[in-house]
Amino acid sequence: AQSVTQLGSHVSVSEGALVLLRCNYSSSVPPYLFWYVQYPNQGLQLLLKYTSAATLVKGINGFEAEFKKSETSFHLTKPSAHMSDAAEYFCAVSDQRYSTLTFGKGTMLLVSP
Amino acid sequence: GAGVSQTPSNKVTEKGKYVELRCDPISGHTALYWYRQSLGQGPEFLIYFQGTGAADDSGLPNDRFFAVRPEGSVSTLKIQRTERGDSAVYLCASSGSGASTDTQYFGPGTRLTVL
């Protein structure tokens, strides 16, 4: 069975600071990994995905994530936080057998001026 | 173009009642997924349709839950004899072909409250 662990239900940063949201996965076969963002009262929006090509994946709004097999991690980063980045972020995993997504519990990103 | 839409956006019902939740996927998408998101949790998979058929219904919690997609586009999630524990946001997503590498596009969800 697949699983995703997101460390930290809440992460607070100052505007302009580095954003680091952690995601570790468990999968018995090579995974596909996704980061979604959820703004208040909106649906989940894909930020980026890893599907076994380049291990460093660039997404929308300046976010990127690096797949590290040895660490079973797919952490999300952004060099400089903006107020508009405040939202809840979800990491998810699937694989070539099953397209259904298994999500982590989410991390709420708070950005202060 | 239009995204995934879900109706109603909010549904309040009483324990024991029957409810139907509707999902309109992106036009042309053959794959459709239902997920449920409880407070403080990530979305949890319920059922996956490929065309008109349920390819995987292993996430349905019990036989009170049922979903259909009769013409391969709109889907309805049906919950019988609702319980307070069914209260959650029900999310629908669609993707082009159902391949694991496809992006799943999510609707805004239906917030179900069972009193």
CSV table of C-alpha atoms in Angstrom, one decimal:
chain,number,residue,atom,x,y,z
A,1,ALA,CA,0.0,0.0,0.0
A,2,GLN,CA,1.1,3.5,-0.7
A,3,SER,CA,1.3,6.3,1.9
A,4,VAL,CA,2.3,9.9,2.2
A,5,THR,CA,3.6,11.7,5.2
A,6,GLN,CA,3.7,15.5,5.4
A,7,LEU,CA,5.7,16.8,8.3
A,8,GLY,CA,4.1,19.8,9.9
A,9,SER,CA,0.4,20.5,9.7
A,10,HIS,CA,1.3,24.3,9.7
A,11,VAL,CA,4.4,26.1,8.5
A,12,SER,CA,4.9,29.8,9.0
A,13,VAL,CA,7.3,32.0,7.0
A,14,SER,CA,7.9,35.6,6.5
A,15,GLU,CA,7.3,37.2,3.1
A,16,GLY,CA,10.5,36.9,1.1
A,17,ALA,CA,11.7,33.9,3.1
A,18,LEU,CA,12.4,30.4,1.8
A,19,VAL,CA,9.5,28.0,1.7
A,20,LEU,CA,10.1,24.3,2.4
A,21,LEU,CA,7.2,21.9,2.7
A,22,ARG,CA,8.2,18.3,3.4
A,23,CYS,CA,6.8,15.2,1.9
A,24,ASN,CA,7.9,11.6,2.3
A,25,TYR,CA,6.2,8.6,0.6
A,26,SER,CA,6.1,4.9,0.8
A,27,SER,CA,5.6,2.8,-2.3
A,28,SER,CA,6.5,-0.7,-3.2
A,29,VAL,CA,6.9,0.3,-6.9
A,30,PRO,CA,8.3,3.4,-8.6
A,31,PRO,CA,6.0,6.2,-7.6
A,32,TYR,CA,4.5,9.2,-9.4
A,33,LEU,CA,4.4,12.2,-7.1
A,34,PHE,CA,2.2,15.3,-7.1
A,35,TRP,CA,1.9,18.5,-5.2
A,36,TYR,CA,-1.5,20.2,-5.2
A,37,VAL,CA,-2.5,23.6,-3.6
A,38,GLN,CA,-5.9,24.4,-2.2
A,39,TYR,CA,-6.9,28.0,-1.7
A,40,PRO,CA,-9.9,28.8,0.6
A,41,ASN,CA,-13.2,27.8,-1.0
A,42,GLN,CA,-11.5,26.6,-4.2
A,43,GLY,CA,-10.7,23.2,-5.7
A,44,LEU,CA,-7.3,21.5,-5.6
A,45,GLN,CA,-4.9,22.9,-8.3
A,46,LEU,CA,-1.9,21.0,-9.5
A,47,LEU,CA,1.4,22.7,-8.7
A,48,LEU,CA,3.8,20.2,-10.2
A,49,LYS,CA,4.3,16.4,-10.8
A,50,TYR,CA,7.1,13.9,-11.0
A,51,THR,CA,6.5,11.1,-13.5
A,52,SER,CA,9.9,9.5,-13.7
A,53,ALA,CA,11.6,12.0,-16.0
A,54,ALA,CA,13.8,14.7,-14.5
A,55,THR,CA,14.1,14.4,-10.8
A,56,LEU,CA,14.0,18.2,-10.3
A,57,VAL,CA,10.6,19.4,-11.3
A,58,LYS,CA,9.5,23.0,-11.8
A,59,GLY,CA,5.9,24.0,-11.3
A,60,ILE,CA,3.7,27.1,-11.4
A,61,ASN,CA,4.2,30.2,-9.2
A,62,GLY,CA,7.9,29.6,-8.8
A,63,PHE,CA,7.6,26.3,-6.9
A,64,GLU,CA,9.8,23.3,-7.5
A,65,ALA,CA,10.4,19.9,-6.0
A,66,GLU,CA,13.1,17.3,-6.1
A,67,PHE,CA,12.5,13.5,-6.2
A,68,LYS,CA,15.1,11.8,-4.0
A,69,LYS,CA,14.6,8.0,-4.2
A,70,SER,CA,17.2,7.3,-1.5
A,71,GLU,CA,15.4,9.5,1.0
A,72,THR,CA,11.8,8.6,-0.3
A,73,SER,CA,11.2,12.3,-0.4
A,74,PHE,CA,9.6,14.9,-2.6
A,75,HIS,CA,9.9,18.2,-0.7
A,76,LEU,CA,8.4,21.4,-2.2
A,77,THR,CA,10.4,24.6,-2.2
A,78,LYS,CA,10.1,28.2,-3.3
A,79,PRO,CA,13.1,30.7,-2.8
A,80,SER,CA,10.9,33.6,-1.8
A,81,ALA,CA,7.5,33.5,-0.2
A,82,HIS,CA,4.7,35.8,-1.3
A,83,MET,CA,1.6,36.6,0.6
A,84,SER,CA,-0.5,35.0,-2.1
A,85,ASP,CA,1.2,31.7,-1.4
A,86,ALA,CA,-0.8,31.3,1.8
A,87,ALA,CA,-2.9,28.2,1.2
A,88,GLU,CA,-3.0,24.5,2.1
A,89,TYR,CA,-0.6,22.2,0.2
A,90,PHE,CA,-1.1,18.5,-0.4
A,91,CYS,CA,1.4,15.9,-1.5
A,92,ALA,CA,0.1,12.8,-3.3
A,93,VAL,CA,1.4,9.6,-4.8
A,94,SER,CA,0.2,7.1,-7.4
A,95,ASP,CA,2.1,4.6,-9.5
A,96,GLN,CA,1.8,2.8,-12.9
A,97,ARG,CA,-0.6,0.2,-11.5
A,98,TYR,CA,-3.1,2.6,-10.0
A,99,SER,CA,-4.0,6.1,-11.1
A,100,THR,CA,-5.9,6.9,-8.0
A,101,LEU,CA,-4.1,9.4,-5.7
A,102,THR,CA,-3.1,8.8,-2.1
A,103,PHE,CA,-2.8,12.1,-0.3
A,104,GLY,CA,-1.0,13.3,2.7
A,105,LYS,CA,-2.9,15.2,5.4
A,106,GLY,CA,-1.8,18.6,4.1
A,107,THR,CA,0.4,21.5,5.3
A,108,MET,CA,-1.1,24.9,5.8
A,109,LEU,CA,1.4,27.6,4.8
A,110,LEU,CA,1.0,30.9,6.6
A,111,VAL,CA,2.9,33.9,5.2
A,112,SER,CA,3.4,37.0,7.4
A,113,PRO,CA,4.4,40.5,6.2
B,1,GLY,CA,-12.5,26.0,-21.2
B,2,ALA,CA,-14.8,25.0,-18.4
B,3,GLY,CA,-13.4,23.1,-15.5
B,4,VAL,CA,-14.9,20.4,-13.4
B,5,SER,CA,-18.2,21.5,-11.8
B,6,GLN,CA,-20.0,20.0,-8.8
B,7,THR,CA,-23.5,20.6,-7.6
B,8,PRO,CA,-24.8,21.5,-5.1
B,9,SER,CA,-21.9,23.4,-3.4
B,10,ASN,CA,-23.5,22.8,0.0
B,11,LYS,CA,-25.9,20.2,1.1
B,12,VAL,CA,-27.4,19.9,4.6
B,13,THR,CA,-29.5,16.9,5.4
B,14,GLU,CA,-30.8,14.9,8.3
B,15,LYS,CA,-29.5,11.6,9.5
B,16,GLY,CA,-31.2,8.8,7.6
B,17,LYS,CA,-32.0,10.7,4.5
B,18,TYR,CA,-30.8,10.0,0.9
B,19,VAL,CA,-28.6,12.4,-1.0
B,20,GLU,CA,-27.2,12.7,-4.5
B,21,LEU,CA,-24.1,14.7,-5.4
B,22,ARG,CA,-23.4,15.6,-9.0
B,23,CYS,CA,-20.2,16.0,-10.9
B,24,ASP,CA,-19.7,17.4,-14.4
B,25,PRO,CA,-16.2,16.5,-15.6
B,26,ILE,CA,-14.1,18.4,-18.2
B,27,SER,CA,-15.6,17.6,-21.7
B,28,GLY,CA,-13.8,14.7,-23.3
B,29,HIS,CA,-12.2,13.3,-20.2
B,30,THR,CA,-12.8,9.6,-19.9
B,31,ALA,CA,-11.6,9.2,-16.4
B,32,LEU,CA,-13.6,10.4,-13.4
B,33,TYR,CA,-12.7,10.1,-9.7
B,34,TRP,CA,-14.6,10.7,-6.4
B,35,TYR,CA,-12.7,11.6,-3.3
B,36,ARG,CA,-13.8,12.5,0.2
B,37,GLN,CA,-12.1,15.1,2.4
B,38,SER,CA,-12.8,15.2,6.1
B,39,LEU,CA,-11.9,18.1,8.3
B,40,GLY,CA,-8.1,18.3,8.8
B,41,GLN,CA,-7.4,15.4,6.4
B,42,GLY,CA,-6.3,15.0,2.9
B,43,PRO,CA,-8.7,13.7,0.2
B,44,GLU,CA,-9.4,10.0,0.4
B,45,PHE,CA,-10.2,8.0,-2.7
B,46,LEU,CA,-13.8,6.6,-3.1
B,47,ILE,CA,-14.3,5.4,-6.7
B,48,TYR,CA,-12.8,5.7,-10.2
B,49,PHE,CA,-14.7,5.5,-13.5
B,50,GLN,CA,-13.2,4.8,-16.9
B,51,GLY,CA,-15.9,5.7,-19.3
B,52,THR,CA,-19.2,4.3,-18.0
B,53,GLY,CA,-17.8,1.6,-15.8
B,54,ALA,CA,-16.5,1.7,-12.3
B,55,ALA,CA,-12.8,0.6,-12.8
B,56,ASP,CA,-12.1,0.7,-9.0
B,57,ASP,CA,-14.6,1.1,-6.2
B,58,SER,CA,-12.4,-0.2,-3.4
B,59,GLY,CA,-12.6,3.1,-1.6
B,60,LEU,CA,-16.3,3.1,-1.0
B,61,PRO,CA,-16.7,2.8,2.8
B,62,ASN,CA,-19.8,0.6,2.8
B,63,ASP,CA,-22.9,-0.4,0.7
B,64,ARG,CA,-24.7,2.9,1.5
B,65,PHE,CA,-22.5,4.6,-1.0
B,66,PHE,CA,-23.0,4.1,-4.7
B,67,ALA,CA,-22.0,6.0,-7.8
B,68,VAL,CA,-23.0,5.9,-11.5
B,69,ARG,CA,-21.8,7.4,-14.8
B,70,PRO,CA,-24.4,6.1,-17.3
B,71,GLU,CA,-23.3,8.0,-20.4
B,72,GLY,CA,-19.6,8.4,-19.6
B,73,SER,CA,-19.7,12.0,-18.7
B,74,VAL,CA,-21.8,13.3,-15.7
B,75,SER,CA,-21.5,11.2,-12.5
B,76,THR,CA,-23.7,11.0,-9.5
B,77,LEU,CA,-22.6,9.9,-6.1
B,78,LYS,CA,-25.5,8.5,-4.1
B,79,ILE,CA,-25.5,8.1,-0.3
B,80,GLN,CA,-28.4,6.2,1.4
B,81,ARG,CA,-29.4,6.4,5.1
B,82,THR,CA,-26.9,9.2,5.7
B,83,GLU,CA,-25.0,9.2,9.0
B,84,ARG,CA,-23.3,12.1,10.8
B,85,GLY,CA,-20.0,10.5,10.0
B,86,ASP,CA,-20.7,11.1,6.3
B,87,SER,CA,-20.2,14.8,6.8
B,88,ALA,CA,-17.3,15.9,4.7
B,89,VAL,CA,-16.4,17.7,1.4
B,90,TYR,CA,-16.9,15.4,-1.6
B,91,LEU,CA,-14.5,16.1,-4.4
B,92,CYS,CA,-14.7,15.1,-8.0
B,93,ALA,CA,-11.8,15.0,-10.4
B,94,SER,CA,-11.4,14.1,-14.1
B,95,SER,CA,-8.4,13.3,-16.3
B,96,GLY,CA,-8.0,12.8,-20.0
B,97,SER,CA,-7.4,9.1,-20.2
B,98,GLY,CA,-6.9,7.8,-16.7
B,99,ALA,CA,-3.2,7.2,-17.1
B,100,SER,CA,-1.3,7.4,-13.8
B,101,THR,CA,0.8,10.3,-15.2
B,102,ASP,CA,-2.3,12.3,-16.2
B,103,THR,CA,-3.1,15.4,-14.2
B,104,GLN,CA,-6.4,15.1,-12.3
B,105,TYR,CA,-8.4,18.3,-12.4
B,106,PHE,CA,-10.5,18.8,-9.3
B,107,GLY,CA,-13.9,20.5,-8.9
B,108,PRO,CA,-14.7,22.9,-6.0
B,109,GLY,CA,-16.4,20.1,-4.0
B,110,THR,CA,-19.7,19.6,-2.3
B,111,ARG,CA,-19.8,20.2,1.4
B,112,LEU,CA,-22.2,17.6,2.9
B,113,THR,CA,-23.4,18.2,6.5
B,114,VAL,CA,-25.5,15.5,8.1
B,115,LEU,CA,-27.4,16.7,11.2
